[in-house]
Tab-separated table of N, CA and C in Angstrom:
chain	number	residue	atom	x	y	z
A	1	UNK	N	-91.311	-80.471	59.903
A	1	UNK	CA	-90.458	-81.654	59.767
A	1	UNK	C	-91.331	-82.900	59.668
A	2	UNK	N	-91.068	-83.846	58.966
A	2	UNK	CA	-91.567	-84.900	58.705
A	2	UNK	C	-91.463	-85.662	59.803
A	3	UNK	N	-92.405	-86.392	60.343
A	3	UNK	CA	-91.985	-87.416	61.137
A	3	UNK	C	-91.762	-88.869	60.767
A	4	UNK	N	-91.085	-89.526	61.998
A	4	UNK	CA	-90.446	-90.666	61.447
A	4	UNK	C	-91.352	-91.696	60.949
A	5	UNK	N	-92.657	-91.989	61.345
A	5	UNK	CA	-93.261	-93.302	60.760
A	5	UNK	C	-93.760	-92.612	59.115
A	6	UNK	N	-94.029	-91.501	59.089
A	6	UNK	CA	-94.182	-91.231	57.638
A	6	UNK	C	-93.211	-91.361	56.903
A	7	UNK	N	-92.088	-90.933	57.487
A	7	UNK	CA	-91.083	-91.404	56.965
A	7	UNK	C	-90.335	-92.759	55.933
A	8	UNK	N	-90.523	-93.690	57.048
A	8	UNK	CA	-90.340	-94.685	57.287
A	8	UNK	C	-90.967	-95.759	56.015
A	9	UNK	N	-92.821	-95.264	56.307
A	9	UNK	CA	-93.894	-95.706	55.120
A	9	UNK	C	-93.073	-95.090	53.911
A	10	UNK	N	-92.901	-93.960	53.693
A	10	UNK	CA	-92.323	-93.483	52.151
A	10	UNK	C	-91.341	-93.994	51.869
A	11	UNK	N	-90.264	-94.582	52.865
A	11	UNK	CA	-88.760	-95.272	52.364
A	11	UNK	C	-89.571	-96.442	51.699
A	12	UNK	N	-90.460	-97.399	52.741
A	12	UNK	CA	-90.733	-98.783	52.167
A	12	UNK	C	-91.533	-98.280	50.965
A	13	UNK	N	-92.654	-97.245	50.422
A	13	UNK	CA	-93.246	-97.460	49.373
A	13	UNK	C	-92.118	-97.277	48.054
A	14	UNK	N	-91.138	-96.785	48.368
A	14	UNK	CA	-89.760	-96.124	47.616
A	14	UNK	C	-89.198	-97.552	47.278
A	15	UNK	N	-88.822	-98.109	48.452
A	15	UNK	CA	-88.127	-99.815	48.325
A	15	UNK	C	-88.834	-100.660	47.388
A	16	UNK	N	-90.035	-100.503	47.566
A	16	UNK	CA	-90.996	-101.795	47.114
A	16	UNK	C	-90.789	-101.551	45.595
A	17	UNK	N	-90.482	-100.658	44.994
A	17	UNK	CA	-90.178	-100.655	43.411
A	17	UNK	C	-89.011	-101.529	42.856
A	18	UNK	N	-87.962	-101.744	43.591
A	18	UNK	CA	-87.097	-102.864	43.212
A	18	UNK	C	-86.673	-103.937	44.436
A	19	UNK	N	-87.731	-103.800	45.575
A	19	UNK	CA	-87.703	-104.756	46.332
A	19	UNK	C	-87.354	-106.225	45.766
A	20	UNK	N	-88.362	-106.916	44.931
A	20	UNK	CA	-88.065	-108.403	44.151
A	20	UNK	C	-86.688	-108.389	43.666
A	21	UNK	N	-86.360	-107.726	42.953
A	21	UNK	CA	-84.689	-107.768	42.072
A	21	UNK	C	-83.985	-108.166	43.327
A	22	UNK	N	-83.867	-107.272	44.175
A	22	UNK	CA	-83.312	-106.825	45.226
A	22	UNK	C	-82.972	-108.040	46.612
A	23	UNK	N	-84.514	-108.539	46.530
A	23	UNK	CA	-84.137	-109.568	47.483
A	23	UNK	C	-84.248	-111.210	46.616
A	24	UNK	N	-84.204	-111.282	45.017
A	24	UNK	CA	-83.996	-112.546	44.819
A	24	UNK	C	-82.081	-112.267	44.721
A	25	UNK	N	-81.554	-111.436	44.426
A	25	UNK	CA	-80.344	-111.162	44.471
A	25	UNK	C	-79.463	-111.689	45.670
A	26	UNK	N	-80.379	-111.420	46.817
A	26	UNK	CA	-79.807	-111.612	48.031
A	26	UNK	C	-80.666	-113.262	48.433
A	27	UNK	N	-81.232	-113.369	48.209
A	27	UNK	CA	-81.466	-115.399	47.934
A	27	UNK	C	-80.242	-116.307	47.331
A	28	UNK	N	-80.627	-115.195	46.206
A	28	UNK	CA	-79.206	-116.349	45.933
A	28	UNK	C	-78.140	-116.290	46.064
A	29	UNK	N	-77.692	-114.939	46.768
A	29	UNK	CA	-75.761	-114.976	47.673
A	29	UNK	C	-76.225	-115.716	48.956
A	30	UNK	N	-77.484	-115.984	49.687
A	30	UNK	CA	-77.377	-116.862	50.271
A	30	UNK	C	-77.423	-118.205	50.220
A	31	UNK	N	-77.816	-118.693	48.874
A	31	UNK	CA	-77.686	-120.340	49.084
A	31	UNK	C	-76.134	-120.611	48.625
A	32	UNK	N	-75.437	-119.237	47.882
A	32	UNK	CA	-74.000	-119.831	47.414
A	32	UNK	C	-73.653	-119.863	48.612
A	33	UNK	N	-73.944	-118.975	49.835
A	33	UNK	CA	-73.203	-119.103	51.070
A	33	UNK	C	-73.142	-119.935	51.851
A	34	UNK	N	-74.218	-120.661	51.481
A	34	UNK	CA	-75.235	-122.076	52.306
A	34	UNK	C	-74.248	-123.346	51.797
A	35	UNK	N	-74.176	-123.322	50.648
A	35	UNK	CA	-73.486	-124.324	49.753
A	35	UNK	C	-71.823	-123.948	50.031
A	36	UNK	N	-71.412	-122.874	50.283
A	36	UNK	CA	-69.936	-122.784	49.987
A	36	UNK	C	-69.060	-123.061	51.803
A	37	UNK	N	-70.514	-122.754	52.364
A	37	UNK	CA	-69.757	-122.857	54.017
A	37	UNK	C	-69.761	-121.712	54.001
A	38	UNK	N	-69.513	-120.147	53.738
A	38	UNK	CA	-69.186	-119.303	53.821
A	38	UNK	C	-68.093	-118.732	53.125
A	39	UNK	N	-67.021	-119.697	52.520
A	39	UNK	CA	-66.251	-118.871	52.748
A	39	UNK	C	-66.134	-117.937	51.301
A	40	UNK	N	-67.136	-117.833	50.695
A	40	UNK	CA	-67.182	-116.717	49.819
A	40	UNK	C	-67.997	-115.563	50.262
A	41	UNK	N	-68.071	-115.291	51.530
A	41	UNK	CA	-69.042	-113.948	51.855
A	41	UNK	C	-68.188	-113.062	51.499
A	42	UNK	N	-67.293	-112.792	51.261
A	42	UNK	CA	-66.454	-111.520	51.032
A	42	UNK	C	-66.930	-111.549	49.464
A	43	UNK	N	-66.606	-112.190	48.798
A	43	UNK	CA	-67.616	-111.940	47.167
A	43	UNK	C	-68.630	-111.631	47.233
A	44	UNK	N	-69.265	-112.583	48.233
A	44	UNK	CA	-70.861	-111.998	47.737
A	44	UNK	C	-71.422	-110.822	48.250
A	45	UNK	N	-70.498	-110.371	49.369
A	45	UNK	CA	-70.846	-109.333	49.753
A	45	UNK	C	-70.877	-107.847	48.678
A	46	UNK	N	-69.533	-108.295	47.771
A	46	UNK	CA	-69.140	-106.967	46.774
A	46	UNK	C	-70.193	-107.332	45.705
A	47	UNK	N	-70.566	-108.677	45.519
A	47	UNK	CA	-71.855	-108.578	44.523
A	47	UNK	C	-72.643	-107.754	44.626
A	48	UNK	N	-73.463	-107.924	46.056
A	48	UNK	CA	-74.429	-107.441	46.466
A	48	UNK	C	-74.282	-105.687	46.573
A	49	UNK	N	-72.744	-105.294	46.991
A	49	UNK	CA	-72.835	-103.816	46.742
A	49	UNK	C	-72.727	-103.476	45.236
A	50	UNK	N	-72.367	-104.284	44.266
A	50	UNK	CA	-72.431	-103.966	42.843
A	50	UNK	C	-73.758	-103.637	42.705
A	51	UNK	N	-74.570	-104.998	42.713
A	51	UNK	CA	-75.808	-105.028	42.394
A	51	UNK	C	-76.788	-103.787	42.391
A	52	UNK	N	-76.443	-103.491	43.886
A	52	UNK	CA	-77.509	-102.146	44.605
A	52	UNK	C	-76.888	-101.141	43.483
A	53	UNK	N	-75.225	-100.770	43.150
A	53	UNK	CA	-75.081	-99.632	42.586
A	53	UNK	C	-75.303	-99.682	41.195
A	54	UNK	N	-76.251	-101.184	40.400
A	54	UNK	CA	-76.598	-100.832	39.576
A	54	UNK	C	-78.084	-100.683	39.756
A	55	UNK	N	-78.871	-101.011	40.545
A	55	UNK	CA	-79.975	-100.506	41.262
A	55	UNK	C	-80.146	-99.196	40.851
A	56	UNK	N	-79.398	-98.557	41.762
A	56	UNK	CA	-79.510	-97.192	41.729
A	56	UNK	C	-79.040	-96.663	40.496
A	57	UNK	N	-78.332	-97.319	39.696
A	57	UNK	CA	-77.802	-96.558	38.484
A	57	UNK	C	-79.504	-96.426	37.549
A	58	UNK	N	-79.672	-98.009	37.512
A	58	UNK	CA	-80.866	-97.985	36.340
A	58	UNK	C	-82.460	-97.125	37.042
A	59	UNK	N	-82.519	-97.528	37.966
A	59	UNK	CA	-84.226	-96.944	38.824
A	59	UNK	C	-83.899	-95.780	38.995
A	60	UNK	N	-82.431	-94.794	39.199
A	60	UNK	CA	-82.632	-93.311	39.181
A	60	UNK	C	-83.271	-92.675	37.980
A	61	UNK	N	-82.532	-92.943	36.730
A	61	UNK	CA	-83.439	-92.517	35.942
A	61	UNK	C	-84.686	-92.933	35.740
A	62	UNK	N	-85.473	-94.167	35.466
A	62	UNK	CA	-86.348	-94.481	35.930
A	62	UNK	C	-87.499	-94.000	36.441
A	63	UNK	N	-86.907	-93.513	37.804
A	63	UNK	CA	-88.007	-92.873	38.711
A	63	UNK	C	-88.223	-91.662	39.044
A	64	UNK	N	-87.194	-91.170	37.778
A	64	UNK	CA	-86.763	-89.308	37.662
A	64	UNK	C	-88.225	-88.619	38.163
A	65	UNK	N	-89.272	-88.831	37.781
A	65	UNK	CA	-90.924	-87.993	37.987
A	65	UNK	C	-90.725	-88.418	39.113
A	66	UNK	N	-90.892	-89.413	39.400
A	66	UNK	CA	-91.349	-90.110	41.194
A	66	UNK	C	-90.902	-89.176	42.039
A	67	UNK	N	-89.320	-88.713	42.314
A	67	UNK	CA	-88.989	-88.048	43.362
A	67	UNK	C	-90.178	-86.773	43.702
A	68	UNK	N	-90.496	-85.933	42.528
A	68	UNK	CA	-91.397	-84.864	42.929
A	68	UNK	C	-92.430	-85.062	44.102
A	69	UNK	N	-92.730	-86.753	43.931
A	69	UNK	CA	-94.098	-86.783	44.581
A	69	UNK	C	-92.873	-86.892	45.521
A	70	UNK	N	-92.086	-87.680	45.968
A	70	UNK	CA	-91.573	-87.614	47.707
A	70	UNK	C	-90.975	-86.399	47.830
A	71	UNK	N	-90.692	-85.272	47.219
A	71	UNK	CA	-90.167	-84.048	47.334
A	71	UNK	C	-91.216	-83.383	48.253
A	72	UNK	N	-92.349	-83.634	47.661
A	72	UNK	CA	-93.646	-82.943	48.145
A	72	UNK	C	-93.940	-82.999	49.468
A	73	UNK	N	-94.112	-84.401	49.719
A	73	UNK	CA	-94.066	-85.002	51.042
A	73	UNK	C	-93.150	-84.423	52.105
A	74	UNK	N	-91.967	-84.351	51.670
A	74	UNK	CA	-90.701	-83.642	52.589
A	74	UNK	C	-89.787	-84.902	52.908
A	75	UNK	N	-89.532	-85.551	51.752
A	75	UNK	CA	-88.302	-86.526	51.575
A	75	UNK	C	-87.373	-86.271	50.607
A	76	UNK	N	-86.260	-86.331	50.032
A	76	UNK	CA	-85.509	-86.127	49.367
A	76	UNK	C	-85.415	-86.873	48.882
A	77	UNK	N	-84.507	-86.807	48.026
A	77	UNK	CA	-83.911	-87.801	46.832
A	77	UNK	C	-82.902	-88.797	47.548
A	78	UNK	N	-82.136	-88.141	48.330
A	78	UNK	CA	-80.617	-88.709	48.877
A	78	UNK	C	-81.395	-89.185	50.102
A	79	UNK	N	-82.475	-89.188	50.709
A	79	UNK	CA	-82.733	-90.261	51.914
A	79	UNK	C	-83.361	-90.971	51.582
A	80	UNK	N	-84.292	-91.373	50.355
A	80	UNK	CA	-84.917	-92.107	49.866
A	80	UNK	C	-84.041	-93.007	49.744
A	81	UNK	N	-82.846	-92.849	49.021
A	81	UNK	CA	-82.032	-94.031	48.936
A	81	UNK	C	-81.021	-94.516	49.796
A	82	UNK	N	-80.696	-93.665	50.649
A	82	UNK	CA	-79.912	-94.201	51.930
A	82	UNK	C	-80.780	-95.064	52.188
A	83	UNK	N	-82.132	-94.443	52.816
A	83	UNK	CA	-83.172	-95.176	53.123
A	83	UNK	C	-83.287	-96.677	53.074
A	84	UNK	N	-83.535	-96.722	51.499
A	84	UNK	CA	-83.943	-98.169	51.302
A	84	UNK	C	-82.495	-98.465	50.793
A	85	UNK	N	-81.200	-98.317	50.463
A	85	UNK	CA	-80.308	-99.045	49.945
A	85	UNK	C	-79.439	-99.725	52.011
A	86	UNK	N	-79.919	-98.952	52.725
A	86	UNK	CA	-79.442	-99.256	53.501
A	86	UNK	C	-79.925	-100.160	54.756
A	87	UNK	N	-81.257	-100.138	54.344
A	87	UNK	CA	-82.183	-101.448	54.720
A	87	UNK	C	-81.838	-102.192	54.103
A	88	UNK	N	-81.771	-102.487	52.760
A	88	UNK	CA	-81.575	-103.628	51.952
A	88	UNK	C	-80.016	-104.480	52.288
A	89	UNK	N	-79.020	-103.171	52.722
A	89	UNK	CA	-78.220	-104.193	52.658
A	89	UNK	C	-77.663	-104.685	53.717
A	90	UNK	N	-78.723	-103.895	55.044
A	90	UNK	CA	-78.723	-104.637	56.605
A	90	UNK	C	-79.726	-105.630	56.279
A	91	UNK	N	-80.652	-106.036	55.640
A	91	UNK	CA	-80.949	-107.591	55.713
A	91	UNK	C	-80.556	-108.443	55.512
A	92	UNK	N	-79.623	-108.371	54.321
A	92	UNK	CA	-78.838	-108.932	53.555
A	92	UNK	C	-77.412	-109.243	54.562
A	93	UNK	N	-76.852	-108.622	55.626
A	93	UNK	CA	-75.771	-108.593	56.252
A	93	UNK	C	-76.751	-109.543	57.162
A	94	UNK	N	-78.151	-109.200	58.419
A	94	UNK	CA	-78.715	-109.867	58.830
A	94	UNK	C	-78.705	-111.806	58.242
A	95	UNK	N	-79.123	-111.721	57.475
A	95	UNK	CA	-80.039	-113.199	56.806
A	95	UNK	C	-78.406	-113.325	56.376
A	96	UNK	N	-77.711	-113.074	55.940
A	96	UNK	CA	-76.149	-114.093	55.921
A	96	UNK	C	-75.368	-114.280	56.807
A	97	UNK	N	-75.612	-113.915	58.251
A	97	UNK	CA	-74.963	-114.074	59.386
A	97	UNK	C	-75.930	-115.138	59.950
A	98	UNK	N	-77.488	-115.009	59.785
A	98	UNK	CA	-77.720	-116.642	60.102
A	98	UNK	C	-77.955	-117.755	59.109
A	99	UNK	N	-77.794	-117.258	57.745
A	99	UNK	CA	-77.283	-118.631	57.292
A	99	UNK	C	-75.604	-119.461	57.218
A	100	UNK	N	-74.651	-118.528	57.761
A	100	UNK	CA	-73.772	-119.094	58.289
A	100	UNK	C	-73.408	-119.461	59.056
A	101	UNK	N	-74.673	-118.734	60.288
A	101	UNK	CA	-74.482	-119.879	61.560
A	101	UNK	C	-74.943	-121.206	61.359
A	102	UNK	N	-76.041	-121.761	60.107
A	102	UNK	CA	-76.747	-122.542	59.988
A	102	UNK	C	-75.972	-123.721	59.697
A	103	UNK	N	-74.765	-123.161	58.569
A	103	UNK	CA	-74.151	-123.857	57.645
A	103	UNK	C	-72.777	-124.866	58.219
């Protein structure tokens, strides 16, 4: 069994391929949130799950070879992206709960 900090390293080297898209996406549902008071987090929230599911639509194929190498390792396909789609969109829940406390 794999352990967790190897783990962990392979989700982030997995993330870091559409990390930028990913978090200028989530920059800018936060300054609309900054600017709007909040009260469009319920949009930007479904943006942001659009966004990721075109994430994953376009970088699956994409990164079709890649999985082998995390196959190898003893990661899958389906935790790779829980993985990082689900970091991504606890920061994103994180960093808009304090820019609406800010706001």
């Amino acid at each position: 069994m794999i352990e967790l900090k190897k783990k962990i390293k392979l989700i982030r080297v997995f993330y870091s391929s559409f990390a930028l898209f990913s978090l200028v996406i989530t920059l800018t549902c936060l300054v609309i949130a900054f600017s709007s008071g909040g009260k469009s987090f319920m949009l930007l929230t479904w943006l942001k799950l659009g966004v990721s599911g075109l994430i994953y639509f376009f970088q699956n194929d994409e990164m079709r070879h890649e999985y082998y190498y995390y196959k190898n390792l003893g990661l899958g396909k389906k935790s790779l992206w829980i993985g990082s789609l689900g970091f991504d969109f606890f920061l994103f829940l994180i960093l808009m709960i304090l820019t609406l406390q800010i706001a």
